[in-house]
Amino acid sequence: MTDRDPSIYYGGNFGTRQEAFDCDGCHRWQHHTYNTGISHSFYRQMQHRDDLFMWRCADCSIPMIHDYSQLISLDAENTHLPKEFLPDCDLQDISINLSLVFTPHHERAEFPGIRSRYTNKLEFLEPDRYEEIPAYRVMDRKGLIIDPSQDPKVDKDTVVKMYRCMTLLNTMDRILYESQRQGRISFYMTNYGEEGTHIGSAAALDAKDLVFGQYREAGVLMWRGFSLDDFMNQCYGNSGDVGKGRQMPVHYGSLDCSFVTISSTLATQMPQAAGAAYAYKRAQNGLIVVCYFGEGASSEGDAHPAFNFAATLECPVIFFCRNNGYAISTPTHEQYRGDGIASRGPGYGMTTIRVDGNDVFAVYNATKAARELCLTQSRPVLLEAMTYRIGHHSTSDDSSAYRSVDEVSYWDREDHPISRLRYYMMNQGYWTEADEKEWMKKSRKRVLDAFSDAEKRLKPNPELLFTDVYDEIPKRLQQQLKEMKEHVRKYEEHYPLKMFEKMEK
Ligand SMILES: Cc1ncc(C[n+]2csc(CCOP(=O)(O)OP(=O)(O)O)c2C)c(N)n1
Ligand SMILES: [Mg+2]
């Protein structure tokens, strides 16, 4: 052991030691074992009181923070360390017993609003002092499982179903996007690049868990059985639409799929989801609520009461943030300064995880575990799925005005959730090039058939404009309905009535 760089000795961890701390929550003694650097430098570091440690009490999960400014005595046996460079000596064998005594419990700050420690240091919290929250993943970009213990072992049929759903969504997006460009429907929003977040989460939920979506979660509905006809009829606002043609395209809703109708006013779904989850908790119905929203929507005022009510009332809700890099033309670096959306979770006292949203299995595992936490511990979970919006924001947007084609094609080519799953399936022998070709042909035909059926259907009876809001139509609305009918009859030649279902006389 000669010719060593001193830095190797200086930060080194060469042994384990146990310390006991009084937990602030349950007052039990917690034994914490960690590797200690017993090098001279580590010892000096402690004297300088620079280190900060945090871990959770094993009994009550309350985080305990100790830093060495609380250290009131440090006793070390064998402080006489060998020479700094320790030549010719086996480092594994060196040990030193440190006994650390921290500020006693009764000297901690006990204000009603916090439980914390006192410090004599005038010190601000600096955001860059904390390490960024990592993004959990299961597969690498080539579809290889990185750590076998994290393999969700989804059976072959389910994996193929996931893949079919992700690709069908992609095909449907292409046809409906083009149909808007041709003036056949008024508006559309694609889901390109975010298929993994939709299908990974939907597959991990109970089909009856209540979903509040933002607008870019069509895959969740598709997984739950909303048919191509249902999608097309909604976008065409025709007589087959469950919403009776009253909403803009992509503002889906389905009682059968436990999917609350989309409202485009950003973030309104968030406090509603917290409230619904509170009702579910009281009903003890074994279900949870899932609330999807974008990182842009998280800047809305409504996000705050949603998070805070859910945390304080301990509501079983997953706040599922799709962080896709943009809120229309606003990139994330103009949207927030913190570490994404996940970093807000601990501030609200919420269990939190960040996930690679382009890894469908990572999303699946995280959503499944989050659901379990919501149900068994009755508390909210914040899940931030990192992904990329490959399409334009909507048909009203041209993203080439604010981002480069190269940026978009990087994500399309190098880190796409569909290609990652396809790699996995091919590695497993679940899917071949021939399967791919046949499926793409078949799925495109299915989409085109549904599309042309929807186009042929009549628009809903105009009288339906007045129903379904009040149990009994109020007098003033009855009057308006009568006037509308008289007006349309009088100016018949100006209205394309043939395209509509017949009104009653
Ligand atoms: C209250 C409100 N403000 C502004 C808008 C206009 N608007 C529609 S979508 C959108 C961007 C939302 O971005 P994000 O939440 O990140 O979702 P993404 O579109 O990226 O999926 C904006 C600003 C709106 N619909 N509602
Ligand atoms: Mg966004």
PDB file of C-alpha atoms in Angstrom, residues 68-242:
ATOM      1  CA  TYR A  68     -22.880  18.161  13.718  1.00  0.00           C
ATOM      2  CA  SER A  69     -23.819  21.610  14.928  1.00  0.00           C
ATOM      3  CA  GLN A  70     -25.903  19.684  17.454  1.00  0.00           C
ATOM      4  CA  LEU A  71     -22.914  17.716  18.505  1.00  0.00           C
ATOM      5  CA  ILE A  72     -22.043  18.769  21.993  1.00  0.00           C
ATOM      6  CA  SER A  73     -19.337  16.271  22.718  1.00  0.00           C
ATOM      7  CA  LEU A  74     -17.234  13.952  20.741  1.00  0.00           C
ATOM      8  CA  ASP A  75     -15.255  11.344  22.524  1.00  0.00           C
ATOM      9  CA  ALA A  76     -12.857   9.267  20.624  1.00  0.00           C
ATOM     10  CA  GLU A  77     -10.804   6.390  21.773  1.00  0.00           C
ATOM     11  CA  ASN A  78      -7.734   5.774  19.848  1.00  0.00           C
ATOM     12  CA  THR A  79      -7.712   9.258  18.445  1.00  0.00           C
ATOM     13  CA  HIS A  80      -4.076   8.885  17.923  1.00  0.00           C
ATOM     14  CA  LEU A  81      -4.416   7.837  14.317  1.00  0.00           C
ATOM     15  CA  PRO A  82      -1.544   6.362  12.475  1.00  0.00           C
ATOM     16  CA  LYS A  83       0.431   8.553  10.178  1.00  0.00           C
ATOM     17  CA  GLU A  84      -1.761  10.236   7.567  1.00  0.00           C
ATOM     18  CA  PHE A  85      -0.545   8.095   4.725  1.00  0.00           C
ATOM     19  CA  LEU A  86      -0.655   4.861   6.630  1.00  0.00           C
ATOM     20  CA  PRO A  87       1.968   3.153   4.558  1.00  0.00           C
ATOM     21  CA  ASP A  88       2.191  -0.615   4.602  1.00  0.00           C
ATOM     22  CA  CYS A  89      -0.872  -0.926   6.667  1.00  0.00           C
ATOM     23  CA  ASP A  90      -4.167  -2.738   5.932  1.00  0.00           C
ATOM     24  CA  LEU A  91      -6.799  -0.053   6.222  1.00  0.00           C
ATOM     25  CA  GLN A  92      -9.636  -2.509   6.765  1.00  0.00           C
ATOM     26  CA  ASP A  93      -8.271  -3.281  10.191  1.00  0.00           C
ATOM     27  CA  ILE A  94      -8.118   0.196  11.556  1.00  0.00           C
ATOM     28  CA  SER A  95     -10.944   1.221  13.781  1.00  0.00           C
ATOM     29  CA  ILE A  96     -11.713   4.026  16.105  1.00  0.00           C
ATOM     30  CA  ASN A  97     -14.554   4.249  18.583  1.00  0.00           C
ATOM     31  CA  LEU A  98     -16.340   7.532  18.489  1.00  0.00           C
ATOM     32  CA  SER A  99     -19.049   8.335  20.901  1.00  0.00           C
ATOM     33  CA  LEU A 100     -21.205  11.207  19.717  1.00  0.00           C
ATOM     34  CA  VAL A 101     -23.516  13.100  22.020  1.00  0.00           C
ATOM     35  CA  PHE A 102     -26.080  15.364  20.417  1.00  0.00           C
ATOM     36  CA  THR A 103     -28.147  18.186  21.867  1.00  0.00           C
ATOM     37  CA  PRO A 104     -30.660  16.542  24.208  1.00  0.00           C
ATOM     38  CA  HIS A 105     -34.248  16.175  23.076  1.00  0.00           C
ATOM     39  CA  HIS A 106     -35.708  18.731  25.514  1.00  0.00           C
ATOM     40  CA  GLU A 107     -33.594  21.448  23.955  1.00  0.00           C
ATOM     41  CA  ARG A 108     -35.270  21.106  20.587  1.00  0.00           C
ATOM     42  CA  ALA A 109     -37.655  23.745  19.218  1.00  0.00           C
ATOM     43  CA  GLU A 110     -41.197  22.812  20.232  1.00  0.00           C
ATOM     44  CA  PHE A 111     -43.396  25.391  18.457  1.00  0.00           C
ATOM     45  CA  PRO A 112     -46.900  24.149  17.577  1.00  0.00           C
ATOM     46  CA  GLY A 113     -46.193  24.481  13.845  1.00  0.00           C
ATOM     47  CA  ILE A 114     -42.923  22.549  13.663  1.00  0.00           C
ATOM     48  CA  ARG A 115     -40.779  20.026  15.416  1.00  0.00           C
ATOM     49  CA  SER A 116     -37.248  20.894  14.703  1.00  0.00           C
ATOM     50  CA  ARG A 117     -33.862  21.541  16.181  1.00  0.00           C
ATOM     51  CA  TYR A 118     -32.276  24.760  17.277  1.00  0.00           C
ATOM     52  CA  THR A 119     -29.157  25.954  15.605  1.00  0.00           C
ATOM     53  CA  ASN A 120     -26.637  28.576  16.487  1.00  0.00           C
ATOM     54  CA  LYS A 121     -25.644  28.986  12.869  1.00  0.00           C
ATOM     55  CA  LEU A 122     -27.180  31.775  10.795  1.00  0.00           C
ATOM     56  CA  GLU A 123     -27.757  29.667   7.756  1.00  0.00           C
ATOM     57  CA  PHE A 124     -30.231  29.774   4.846  1.00  0.00           C
ATOM     58  CA  LEU A 125     -31.469  26.662   3.108  1.00  0.00           C
ATOM     59  CA  GLU A 126     -29.865  26.588  -0.291  1.00  0.00           C
ATOM     60  CA  PRO A 127     -31.677  24.474  -2.886  1.00  0.00           C
ATOM     61  CA  ASP A 128     -28.461  23.301  -4.471  1.00  0.00           C
ATOM     62  CA  ARG A 129     -27.329  21.809  -1.168  1.00  0.00           C
ATOM     63  CA  TYR A 130     -29.594  18.834  -1.797  1.00  0.00           C
ATOM     64  CA  GLU A 131     -28.942  16.098  -4.263  1.00  0.00           C
ATOM     65  CA  GLU A 132     -31.503  15.917  -7.104  1.00  0.00           C
ATOM     66  CA  ILE A 133     -34.234  13.308  -6.711  1.00  0.00           C
ATOM     67  CA  PRO A 134     -33.254  10.318  -8.855  1.00  0.00           C
ATOM     68  CA  ALA A 135     -35.469   8.943 -11.650  1.00  0.00           C
ATOM     69  CA  TYR A 136     -36.396   5.315 -11.000  1.00  0.00           C
ATOM     70  CA  ARG A 137     -36.071   3.011 -13.988  1.00  0.00           C
ATOM     71  CA  VAL A 138     -36.254  -0.705 -14.658  1.00  0.00           C
ATOM     72  CA  MET A 139     -35.131  -1.030 -18.285  1.00  0.00           C
ATOM     73  CA  ASP A 140     -32.336   0.658 -20.131  1.00  0.00           C
ATOM     74  CA  ARG A 141     -32.954   2.261 -23.518  1.00  0.00           C
ATOM     75  CA  LYS A 142     -32.398  -1.058 -25.255  1.00  0.00           C
ATOM     76  CA  GLY A 143     -35.095  -2.794 -23.235  1.00  0.00           C
ATOM     77  CA  LEU A 144     -32.745  -4.701 -20.936  1.00  0.00           C
ATOM     78  CA  ILE A 145     -33.788  -5.118 -17.310  1.00  0.00           C
ATOM     79  CA  ILE A 146     -31.065  -3.435 -15.256  1.00  0.00           C
ATOM     80  CA  ASP A 147     -31.714  -5.054 -11.873  1.00  0.00           C
ATOM     81  CA  PRO A 148     -33.627  -8.361 -12.018  1.00  0.00           C
ATOM     82  CA  SER A 149     -35.134  -7.701  -8.581  1.00  0.00           C
ATOM     83  CA  GLN A 150     -37.071  -4.809 -10.172  1.00  0.00           C
ATOM     84  CA  ASP A 151     -38.458  -6.851 -13.076  1.00  0.00           C
ATOM     85  CA  PRO A 152     -42.243  -6.676 -12.635  1.00  0.00           C
ATOM     86  CA  LYS A 153     -42.460 -10.045 -14.461  1.00  0.00           C
ATOM     87  CA  VAL A 154     -45.540  -9.001 -16.357  1.00  0.00           C
ATOM     88  CA  ASP A 155     -46.842 -12.055 -18.248  1.00  0.00           C
ATOM     89  CA  LYS A 156     -46.409 -12.230 -22.008  1.00  0.00           C
ATOM     90  CA  ASP A 157     -50.072 -11.594 -22.887  1.00  0.00           C
ATOM     91  CA  THR A 158     -50.162  -8.465 -20.742  1.00  0.00           C
ATOM     92  CA  VAL A 159     -46.894  -7.159 -22.186  1.00  0.00           C
ATOM     93  CA  VAL A 160     -48.226  -7.663 -25.712  1.00  0.00           C
ATOM     94  CA  LYS A 161     -51.486  -5.968 -24.708  1.00  0.00           C
ATOM     95  CA  MET A 162     -49.502  -3.008 -23.342  1.00  0.00           C
ATOM     96  CA  TYR A 163     -47.532  -2.734 -26.554  1.00  0.00           C
ATOM     97  CA  ARG A 164     -50.640  -3.006 -28.729  1.00  0.00           C
ATOM     98  CA  CYS A 165     -52.347  -0.300 -26.723  1.00  0.00           C
ATOM     99  CA  MET A 166     -49.351   2.060 -26.929  1.00  0.00           C
ATOM    100  CA  THR A 167     -49.021   1.616 -30.681  1.00  0.00           C
ATOM    101  CA  LEU A 168     -52.760   1.788 -31.334  1.00  0.00           C
ATOM    102  CA  LEU A 169     -52.840   5.094 -29.481  1.00  0.00           C
ATOM    103  CA  ASN A 170     -49.998   6.289 -31.676  1.00  0.00           C
ATOM    104  CA  THR A 171     -51.813   5.274 -34.855  1.00  0.00           C
ATOM    105  CA  MET A 172     -55.080   6.817 -33.717  1.00  0.00           C
ATOM    106  CA  ASP A 173     -53.219  10.060 -32.957  1.00  0.00           C
ATOM    107  CA  ARG A 174     -51.760  10.164 -36.437  1.00  0.00           C
ATOM    108  CA  ILE A 175     -55.138   9.710 -38.156  1.00  0.00           C
ATOM    109  CA  LEU A 176     -56.997  12.176 -35.955  1.00  0.00           C
ATOM    110  CA  TYR A 177     -54.228  14.757 -36.174  1.00  0.00           C
ATOM    111  CA  GLU A 178     -54.323  14.551 -39.959  1.00  0.00           C
ATOM    112  CA  SER A 179     -58.109  14.700 -40.007  1.00  0.00           C
ATOM    113  CA  GLN A 180     -57.948  18.004 -38.133  1.00  0.00           C
ATOM    114  CA  ARG A 181     -55.411  19.325 -40.641  1.00  0.00           C
ATOM    115  CA  GLN A 182     -57.881  18.436 -43.374  1.00  0.00           C
ATOM    116  CA  GLY A 183     -60.640  20.358 -41.603  1.00  0.00           C
ATOM    117  CA  ARG A 184     -62.709  17.271 -40.739  1.00  0.00           C
ATOM    118  CA  ILE A 185     -62.588  17.871 -36.962  1.00  0.00           C
ATOM    119  CA  SER A 186     -62.035  21.155 -35.172  1.00  0.00           C
ATOM    120  CA  PHE A 187     -59.200  20.333 -32.795  1.00  0.00           C
ATOM    121  CA  TYR A 188     -56.896  17.555 -31.629  1.00  0.00           C
ATOM    122  CA  MET A 189     -54.090  16.818 -29.160  1.00  0.00           C
ATOM    123  CA  THR A 190     -51.631  13.991 -29.692  1.00  0.00           C
ATOM    124  CA  ASN A 191     -50.040  11.831 -27.009  1.00  0.00           C
ATOM    125  CA  TYR A 192     -46.769  11.125 -28.873  1.00  0.00           C
ATOM    126  CA  GLY A 193     -43.908  10.156 -26.584  1.00  0.00           C
ATOM    127  CA  GLU A 194     -46.040   9.828 -23.463  1.00  0.00           C
ATOM    128  CA  GLU A 195     -47.536   6.409 -24.177  1.00  0.00           C
ATOM    129  CA  GLY A 196     -45.412   4.781 -21.445  1.00  0.00           C
ATOM    130  CA  THR A 197     -46.815   7.010 -18.716  1.00  0.00           C
ATOM    131  CA  HIS A 198     -50.397   6.214 -19.769  1.00  0.00           C
ATOM    132  CA  ILE A 199     -50.187   2.478 -20.179  1.00  0.00           C
ATOM    133  CA  GLY A 200     -47.710   1.819 -17.359  1.00  0.00           C
ATOM    134  CA  SER A 201     -49.943   3.583 -14.861  1.00  0.00           C
ATOM    135  CA  ALA A 202     -53.287   2.342 -16.210  1.00  0.00           C
ATOM    136  CA  ALA A 203     -52.106  -1.285 -16.115  1.00  0.00           C
ATOM    137  CA  ALA A 204     -51.091  -0.938 -12.449  1.00  0.00           C
ATOM    138  CA  LEU A 205     -54.428   0.470 -11.296  1.00  0.00           C
ATOM    139  CA  ASP A 206     -57.717  -1.190 -10.484  1.00  0.00           C
ATOM    140  CA  ALA A 207     -60.033  -0.559 -13.441  1.00  0.00           C
ATOM    141  CA  LYS A 208     -62.515   1.062 -11.035  1.00  0.00           C
ATOM    142  CA  ASP A 209     -60.049   3.542  -9.501  1.00  0.00           C
ATOM    143  CA  LEU A 210     -61.360   6.989 -10.333  1.00  0.00           C
ATOM    144  CA  VAL A 211     -59.311   8.928 -12.871  1.00  0.00           C
ATOM    145  CA  PHE A 212     -59.161  12.704 -13.212  1.00  0.00           C
ATOM    146  CA  GLY A 213     -57.239  13.519 -16.368  1.00  0.00           C
ATOM    147  CA  GLN A 214     -55.852  16.738 -17.813  1.00  0.00           C
ATOM    148  CA  TYR A 215     -56.348  16.054 -21.564  1.00  0.00           C
ATOM    149  CA  ARG A 216     -53.264  14.125 -22.679  1.00  0.00           C
ATOM    150  CA  GLU A 217     -54.064  10.770 -21.127  1.00  0.00           C
ATOM    151  CA  ALA A 218     -56.063   9.049 -23.888  1.00  0.00           C
ATOM    152  CA  GLY A 219     -54.041   5.857 -23.347  1.00  0.00           C
ATOM    153  CA  VAL A 220     -55.525   5.417 -19.868  1.00  0.00           C
ATOM    154  CA  LEU A 221     -59.010   5.379 -21.367  1.00  0.00           C
ATOM    155  CA  MET A 222     -57.921   3.075 -24.156  1.00  0.00           C
ATOM    156  CA  TRP A 223     -56.486   0.597 -21.640  1.00  0.00           C
ATOM    157  CA  ARG A 224     -59.809   0.659 -19.807  1.00  0.00           C
ATOM    158  CA  GLY A 225     -61.756  -0.300 -22.909  1.00  0.00           C
ATOM    159  CA  PHE A 226     -62.857   3.036 -24.365  1.00  0.00           C
ATOM    160  CA  SER A 227     -63.168   1.864 -27.979  1.00  0.00           C
ATOM    161  CA  LEU A 228     -61.867   3.448 -31.160  1.00  0.00           C
ATOM    162  CA  ASP A 229     -65.496   4.212 -31.998  1.00  0.00           C
ATOM    163  CA  ASP A 230     -65.867   5.993 -28.641  1.00  0.00           C
ATOM    164  CA  PHE A 231     -62.788   8.135 -29.338  1.00  0.00           C
ATOM    165  CA  MET A 232     -63.818   8.954 -32.888  1.00  0.00           C
ATOM    166  CA  ASN A 233     -67.442   9.705 -31.978  1.00  0.00           C
ATOM    167  CA  GLN A 234     -66.266  12.116 -29.290  1.00  0.00           C
ATOM    168  CA  CYS A 235     -63.860  13.902 -31.616  1.00  0.00           C
ATOM    169  CA  TYR A 236     -66.573  14.186 -34.244  1.00  0.00           C
ATOM    170  CA  GLY A 237     -69.126  15.249 -31.620  1.00  0.00           C
ATOM    171  CA  ASN A 238     -71.679  12.990 -33.308  1.00  0.00           C
ATOM    172  CA  SER A 239     -74.765  11.147 -32.081  1.00  0.00           C
ATOM    173  CA  GLY A 240     -72.614   8.225 -30.912  1.00  0.00           C
ATOM    174  CA  ASP A 241     -70.633  10.395 -28.507  1.00  0.00           C
ATOM    175  CA  VAL A 242     -71.260   9.535 -24.840  1.00  0.00           C
TER     176      VAL A 242
END
